[in-house]
mmCIF file of C-alpha atoms and ligand atoms in Angstrom:
data_model
loop_
_atom_site.group_PDB
_atom_site.id
_atom_site.type_symbol
_atom_site.label_atom_id
_atom_site.label_comp_id
_atom_site.label_asym_id
_atom_site.label_seq_id
_atom_site.Cartn_x
_atom_site.Cartn_y
_atom_site.Cartn_z
ATOM 1 C CA MET A 1 -12.333 7.462 22.730
ATOM 2 C CA ARG A 2 -11.866 4.599 20.287
ATOM 3 C CA ARG A 3 -9.044 5.029 17.813
ATOM 4 C CA GLY A 4 -9.548 4.569 14.091
ATOM 5 C CA ALA A 5 -8.294 1.493 12.250
ATOM 6 C CA LEU A 6 -5.348 1.541 9.877
ATOM 7 C CA ILE A 7 -6.375 -0.408 6.773
ATOM 8 C CA VAL A 8 -4.035 -0.874 3.818
ATOM 9 C CA PHE A 9 -4.565 -2.135 0.274
ATOM 10 C CA GLU A 10 -1.586 -3.785 -1.411
ATOM 11 C CA GLY A 11 -0.963 -5.573 -4.676
ATOM 12 C CA CYS A 12 0.742 -5.327 -8.038
ATOM 13 C CA ASP A 13 0.028 -2.422 -10.392
ATOM 14 C CA ARG A 14 -3.499 -2.343 -11.896
ATOM 15 C CA ALA A 15 -4.913 -4.775 -9.343
ATOM 16 C CA GLY A 16 -7.741 -2.325 -8.564
ATOM 17 C CA LYS A 17 -6.482 -0.944 -5.262
ATOM 18 C CA SER A 18 -7.452 2.691 -5.843
ATOM 19 C CA THR A 19 -11.019 1.776 -6.831
ATOM 20 C CA GLN A 20 -11.426 -0.451 -3.773
ATOM 21 C CA CYS A 21 -9.960 2.177 -1.426
ATOM 22 C CA ARG A 22 -12.406 4.772 -2.678
ATOM 23 C CA LYS A 23 -15.391 2.417 -2.412
ATOM 24 C CA LEU A 24 -14.424 1.281 1.075
ATOM 25 C CA VAL A 25 -14.082 4.854 2.364
ATOM 26 C CA GLU A 26 -17.443 5.809 0.826
ATOM 27 C CA ALA A 27 -19.160 2.753 2.308
ATOM 28 C CA LEU A 28 -17.725 3.298 5.793
ATOM 29 C CA GLN A 29 -18.717 6.963 5.692
ATOM 30 C CA ALA A 30 -22.225 6.045 4.515
ATOM 31 C CA LYS A 31 -22.518 3.844 7.616
ATOM 32 C CA GLY A 32 -21.653 6.837 9.773
ATOM 33 C CA LYS A 33 -18.057 5.860 10.509
ATOM 34 C CA ALA A 34 -15.278 8.434 10.212
ATOM 35 C CA ALA A 35 -12.960 7.305 7.416
ATOM 36 C CA GLU A 36 -10.420 8.938 5.137
ATOM 37 C CA ALA A 37 -8.417 7.823 2.129
ATOM 38 C CA MET A 38 -4.653 8.177 1.817
ATOM 39 C CA ARG A 39 -2.146 6.890 -0.698
ATOM 40 C CA PHE A 40 1.574 6.239 -0.944
ATOM 41 C CA PRO A 41 3.512 7.602 -2.603
ATOM 42 C CA ASP A 42 1.758 10.844 -1.672
ATOM 43 C CA ARG A 43 2.926 12.847 -4.663
ATOM 44 C CA THR A 44 1.787 16.198 -3.232
ATOM 45 C CA THR A 45 4.680 16.778 -0.790
ATOM 46 C CA VAL A 46 8.181 17.988 -1.745
ATOM 47 C CA ILE A 47 9.522 14.437 -1.342
ATOM 48 C CA GLY A 48 6.491 13.032 -3.161
ATOM 49 C CA LYS A 49 7.007 15.323 -6.138
ATOM 50 C CA THR A 50 10.546 13.989 -6.566
ATOM 51 C CA ILE A 51 9.219 10.431 -6.363
ATOM 52 C CA GLY A 52 6.589 11.330 -8.966
ATOM 53 C CA SER A 53 9.220 12.614 -11.411
ATOM 54 C CA TYR A 54 11.219 9.449 -10.889
ATOM 55 C CA LEU A 55 8.196 7.197 -11.534
ATOM 56 C CA GLU A 56 7.247 9.178 -14.624
ATOM 57 C CA LYS A 57 10.830 8.660 -15.844
ATOM 58 C CA LYS A 58 11.493 12.421 -15.919
ATOM 59 C CA MET A 59 14.618 11.851 -13.840
ATOM 60 C CA GLU A 60 16.947 9.058 -12.772
ATOM 61 C CA MET A 61 17.928 8.321 -9.189
ATOM 62 C CA GLN A 62 20.194 5.858 -7.448
ATOM 63 C CA ASP A 63 18.123 2.871 -6.271
ATOM 64 C CA ASN A 64 18.988 2.987 -2.550
ATOM 65 C CA ALA A 65 18.307 6.718 -2.499
ATOM 66 C CA VAL A 66 14.860 6.446 -4.074
ATOM 67 C CA HIS A 67 13.983 3.590 -1.708
ATOM 68 C CA LEU A 68 14.739 5.885 1.233
ATOM 69 C CA LEU A 69 12.642 8.655 -0.319
ATOM 70 C CA PHE A 70 9.609 6.350 -0.556
ATOM 71 C CA SER A 71 10.098 5.542 3.134
ATOM 72 C CA ALA A 72 10.637 9.214 4.061
ATOM 73 C CA ASN A 73 7.367 9.998 2.282
ATOM 74 C CA ARG A 74 5.595 7.641 4.704
ATOM 75 C CA TRP A 75 7.400 8.959 7.790
ATOM 76 C CA GLU A 76 6.612 12.570 6.944
ATOM 77 C CA LEU A 77 2.892 11.690 7.058
ATOM 78 C CA VAL A 78 3.006 9.722 10.338
ATOM 79 C CA PRO A 79 2.092 12.723 12.561
ATOM 80 C CA TYR A 80 -0.950 13.365 10.353
ATOM 81 C CA MET A 81 -1.932 9.691 10.421
ATOM 82 C CA GLN A 82 -1.538 9.457 14.213
ATOM 83 C CA LYS A 83 -3.667 12.549 14.691
ATOM 84 C CA LEU A 84 -6.538 11.181 12.607
ATOM 85 C CA LEU A 85 -6.330 7.692 14.093
ATOM 86 C CA ASN A 86 -6.357 9.117 17.628
ATOM 87 C CA GLN A 87 -9.411 11.199 16.730
ATOM 88 C CA GLY A 88 -11.195 7.977 15.817
ATOM 89 C CA THR A 89 -10.876 8.257 12.031
ATOM 90 C CA THR A 90 -10.201 5.062 10.108
ATOM 91 C CA LEU A 91 -7.555 5.427 7.412
ATOM 92 C CA VAL A 92 -7.817 3.449 4.191
ATOM 93 C CA VAL A 93 -4.401 3.555 2.579
ATOM 94 C CA ASP A 94 -3.531 2.735 -1.019
ATOM 95 C CA ARG A 95 -0.056 1.088 -0.670
ATOM 96 C CA TYR A 96 2.276 1.216 2.324
ATOM 97 C CA ALA A 97 5.663 -0.112 3.410
ATOM 98 C CA TYR A 98 4.968 -3.530 1.843
ATOM 99 C CA SER A 99 5.027 -1.858 -1.583
ATOM 100 C CA GLY A 100 8.283 -0.188 -0.640
ATOM 101 C CA VAL A 101 9.898 -3.537 0.083
ATOM 102 C CA ALA A 102 8.267 -5.576 -2.688
ATOM 103 C CA PHE A 103 9.230 -3.095 -5.424
ATOM 104 C CA THR A 104 12.796 -2.241 -4.393
ATOM 105 C CA ALA A 105 13.610 -5.879 -3.597
ATOM 106 C CA ALA A 106 12.584 -6.736 -7.167
ATOM 107 C CA LYS A 107 15.668 -4.805 -8.326
ATOM 108 C CA GLN A 108 19.038 -6.453 -8.793
ATOM 109 C CA GLY A 109 21.152 -6.598 -5.631
ATOM 110 C CA PHE A 110 18.452 -5.814 -3.048
ATOM 111 C CA ASP A 111 17.223 -8.136 -0.328
ATOM 112 C CA LEU A 112 14.069 -7.988 1.780
ATOM 113 C CA HIS A 113 15.955 -7.437 5.012
ATOM 114 C CA TRP A 114 17.707 -4.265 3.842
ATOM 115 C CA CYS A 115 14.560 -2.972 2.198
ATOM 116 C CA LYS A 116 12.486 -3.290 5.392
ATOM 117 C CA GLN A 117 14.804 -1.333 7.685
ATOM 118 C CA PRO A 118 13.800 2.285 6.943
ATOM 119 C CA ASP A 119 10.117 1.450 7.563
ATOM 120 C CA VAL A 120 10.690 -0.422 10.837
ATOM 121 C CA GLY A 121 8.608 1.294 13.526
ATOM 122 C CA LEU A 122 5.908 2.828 11.299
ATOM 123 C CA PRO A 123 2.347 2.464 12.627
ATOM 124 C CA LYS A 124 1.416 -1.179 12.008
ATOM 125 C CA PRO A 125 -1.716 -1.708 9.912
ATOM 126 C CA ASP A 126 -4.611 -3.447 11.663
ATOM 127 C CA LEU A 127 -5.619 -5.008 8.358
ATOM 128 C CA VAL A 128 -3.938 -5.440 4.962
ATOM 129 C CA PHE A 129 -5.955 -6.402 1.898
ATOM 130 C CA PHE A 130 -3.855 -8.042 -0.779
ATOM 131 C CA LEU A 131 -5.541 -7.756 -4.172
ATOM 132 C CA ASP A 132 -4.308 -10.828 -5.927
ATOM 133 C CA ILE A 133 -4.229 -10.288 -9.684
ATOM 134 C CA ASN A 134 -3.192 -12.550 -12.483
ATOM 135 C CA LEU A 135 -0.327 -10.669 -14.157
ATOM 136 C CA GLU A 136 -1.507 -11.343 -17.708
ATOM 137 C CA GLU A 137 -4.804 -9.740 -16.740
ATOM 138 C CA ALA A 138 -3.102 -6.696 -15.166
ATOM 139 C CA GLU A 139 -1.121 -6.192 -18.343
ATOM 140 C CA GLN A 140 -4.365 -5.810 -20.330
ATOM 141 C CA ARG A 141 -5.788 -3.132 -18.031
ATOM 142 C CA ASP A 142 -5.761 0.579 -18.981
ATOM 143 C CA ASP A 143 -2.508 2.527 -18.787
ATOM 144 C CA PHE A 144 -0.336 -0.451 -17.925
ATOM 145 C CA GLY A 145 3.216 0.039 -19.050
ATOM 146 C CA GLU A 146 3.550 3.819 -18.860
ATOM 147 C CA GLU A 147 5.338 4.257 -15.545
ATOM 148 C CA ARG A 148 8.565 2.826 -14.249
ATOM 149 C CA TYR A 149 8.235 -0.776 -12.940
ATOM 150 C CA GLU A 150 5.202 -1.522 -15.132
ATOM 151 C CA SER A 151 6.548 -4.515 -16.990
ATOM 152 C CA THR A 152 5.278 -8.054 -16.539
ATOM 153 C CA LEU A 153 8.716 -9.422 -15.655
ATOM 154 C CA PHE A 154 9.225 -6.833 -12.914
ATOM 155 C CA GLN A 155 5.688 -7.323 -11.567
ATOM 156 C CA LYS A 156 6.303 -11.061 -11.331
ATOM 157 C CA LYS A 157 9.259 -10.410 -9.012
ATOM 158 C CA VAL A 158 7.166 -7.933 -7.025
ATOM 159 C CA LYS A 159 4.483 -10.591 -6.556
ATOM 160 C CA ASP A 160 7.037 -13.140 -5.329
ATOM 161 C CA ASN A 161 8.308 -10.575 -2.824
ATOM 162 C CA TYR A 162 4.798 -9.866 -1.560
ATOM 163 C CA ASP A 163 4.439 -13.604 -0.932
ATOM 164 C CA GLN A 164 7.333 -13.378 1.495
ATOM 165 C CA LEU A 165 5.868 -10.397 3.351
ATOM 166 C CA LYS A 166 2.525 -11.992 4.308
ATOM 167 C CA GLU A 167 1.548 -11.508 7.944
ATOM 168 C CA SER A 168 -1.419 -12.584 10.074
ATOM 169 C CA THR A 169 -3.100 -9.215 9.386
ATOM 170 C CA TRP A 170 -3.320 -9.970 5.634
ATOM 171 C CA GLU A 171 -6.523 -10.882 3.807
ATOM 172 C CA PHE A 172 -6.335 -12.065 0.204
ATOM 173 C CA LEU A 173 -8.930 -10.863 -2.282
ATOM 174 C CA ASP A 174 -9.229 -12.346 -5.760
ATOM 175 C CA ALA A 175 -8.795 -9.305 -8.023
ATOM 176 C CA SER A 176 -10.368 -11.059 -11.011
ATOM 177 C CA GLN A 177 -13.814 -10.844 -9.373
ATOM 178 C CA SER A 178 -16.142 -7.939 -10.159
ATOM 179 C CA ILE A 179 -15.522 -4.585 -8.483
ATOM 180 C CA GLU A 180 -18.744 -5.008 -6.474
ATOM 181 C CA ASP A 181 -17.936 -8.532 -5.290
ATOM 182 C CA ILE A 182 -14.470 -7.522 -4.136
ATOM 183 C CA HIS A 183 -15.915 -4.480 -2.415
ATOM 184 C CA CYS A 184 -18.538 -6.524 -0.533
ATOM 185 C CA SER A 185 -15.893 -8.945 0.781
ATOM 186 C CA ALA A 186 -13.595 -6.088 1.758
ATOM 187 C CA LEU A 187 -16.341 -4.141 3.507
ATOM 188 C CA ASP A 188 -17.391 -7.187 5.561
ATOM 189 C CA ILE A 189 -13.871 -7.799 6.782
ATOM 190 C CA ALA A 190 -13.095 -4.110 7.324
ATOM 191 C CA GLU A 191 -16.225 -3.520 9.413
ATOM 192 C CA ASP A 192 -15.263 -6.321 11.791
ATOM 193 C CA ILE A 193 -11.920 -4.625 12.353
ATOM 194 C CA VAL A 194 -13.286 -1.077 12.597
ATOM 195 C CA ASP A 195 -15.968 -2.166 15.122
ATOM 196 C CA GLY A 196 -13.752 -4.660 16.917
ATOM 197 C CA GLU A 197 -11.166 -4.482 19.665
ATOM 198 C CA LEU A 198 -8.388 -2.258 18.348
ATOM 199 C CA CYS A 199 -5.098 -2.567 20.125
ATOM 200 C CA THR A 200 -4.108 0.765 21.749
ATOM 201 C CA PRO A 201 -1.528 2.155 21.527
ATOM 202 C CA MET A 202 -0.938 0.990 17.987
ATOM 203 C CA GLU A 203 1.709 -1.603 17.347
ATOM 204 C CA LYS A 204 4.835 -0.792 15.370
ATOM 205 C CA LEU A 205 5.618 -2.382 12.032
ATOM 206 C CA TRP A 206 8.308 -5.082 11.878
ATOM 207 C CA ILE A 207 9.352 -4.762 15.537
HETATM 208 N N1 NYM B 301 6.137 2.098 -5.125
HETATM 209 C C1 NYM B 301 5.210 2.522 -4.224
HETATM 210 C C2 NYM B 301 7.450 1.821 -4.725
HETATM 211 O O1 NYM B 301 8.277 1.455 -5.531
HETATM 212 N N2 NYM B 301 7.780 1.988 -3.415
HETATM 213 C C3 NYM B 301 6.883 2.413 -2.471
HETATM 214 O O2 NYM B 301 7.222 2.555 -1.288
HETATM 215 C C4 NYM B 301 5.536 2.692 -2.899
HETATM 216 C C5 NYM B 301 4.530 3.177 -1.917
HETATM 217 O O3 NYM B 301 5.364 3.265 -6.950
HETATM 218 N N3 NYM B 301 4.407 1.060 -9.260
HETATM 219 C C6 NYM B 301 5.780 1.988 -6.528
HETATM 220 C C7 NYM B 301 4.633 1.095 -6.845
HETATM 221 C C8 NYM B 301 3.960 1.713 -8.038
HETATM 222 C C9 NYM B 301 4.416 3.150 -8.012
HETATM 223 O O4 NYM B 301 2.279 3.726 -7.105
HETATM 224 C C10 NYM B 301 3.343 4.183 -7.839
HETATM 225 P P1 NYM B 301 0.768 4.066 -7.588
HETATM 226 O O5 NYM B 301 -0.082 3.299 -6.605
HETATM 227 O O6 NYM B 301 0.635 3.554 -9.009
HETATM 228 O O7 NYM B 301 0.629 5.547 -7.481
HETATM 229 MG MG1 MG B 302 0.585 3.098 -10.725
#
């Protein structure tokens, strides 16, 4: 049986990732393909609830420690992801290890190399959409500025870090286009991957 594809959306805050994830899952399902949405952090688990409190500034945490929690939150969901992928379900994931690295490495005293280590060996995405947003535009979007990390200066550093994480699996989408236009481009690219030759077993990230 064919495995499902692992598709990830990445980008700075308010780039439109959640909207595009939802639309992509709906479109794939409408075409009769098994697809499910996931997101990181997954704030529903015990680890995820702690991350949620940290992001909502209800608690403080040492920076290395919270970085490891974000990674642990991905690892705890790997068995679930593997099960669905092996059953032939495509996963469309809102943020993944690239967010982990880009955000922590934007903090003082962190480098990309250290930040990548806890996520080394995770299932490697078959496709990563990077929603490229102009930071002045993101700032104007609803809710910007409420959670931790949502300042333009921080997001600028995050964007520079993303630039250094680009891999051959990445596709850039201009986030200033309309929701429909972005969706059409994403769906085209995603369908090629979902229907194409998927490498089995899956590759491992950053190995
Ligand atoms: N974030 C997300 C991290 O700092 N590290 C990670 O590993 C992940 C997955 O959490 N500002 C940050 C990026 C976001 C915030 O994400 C919450 P969202 O997509 O707004 O729920
Ligand atoms: Mg957010």
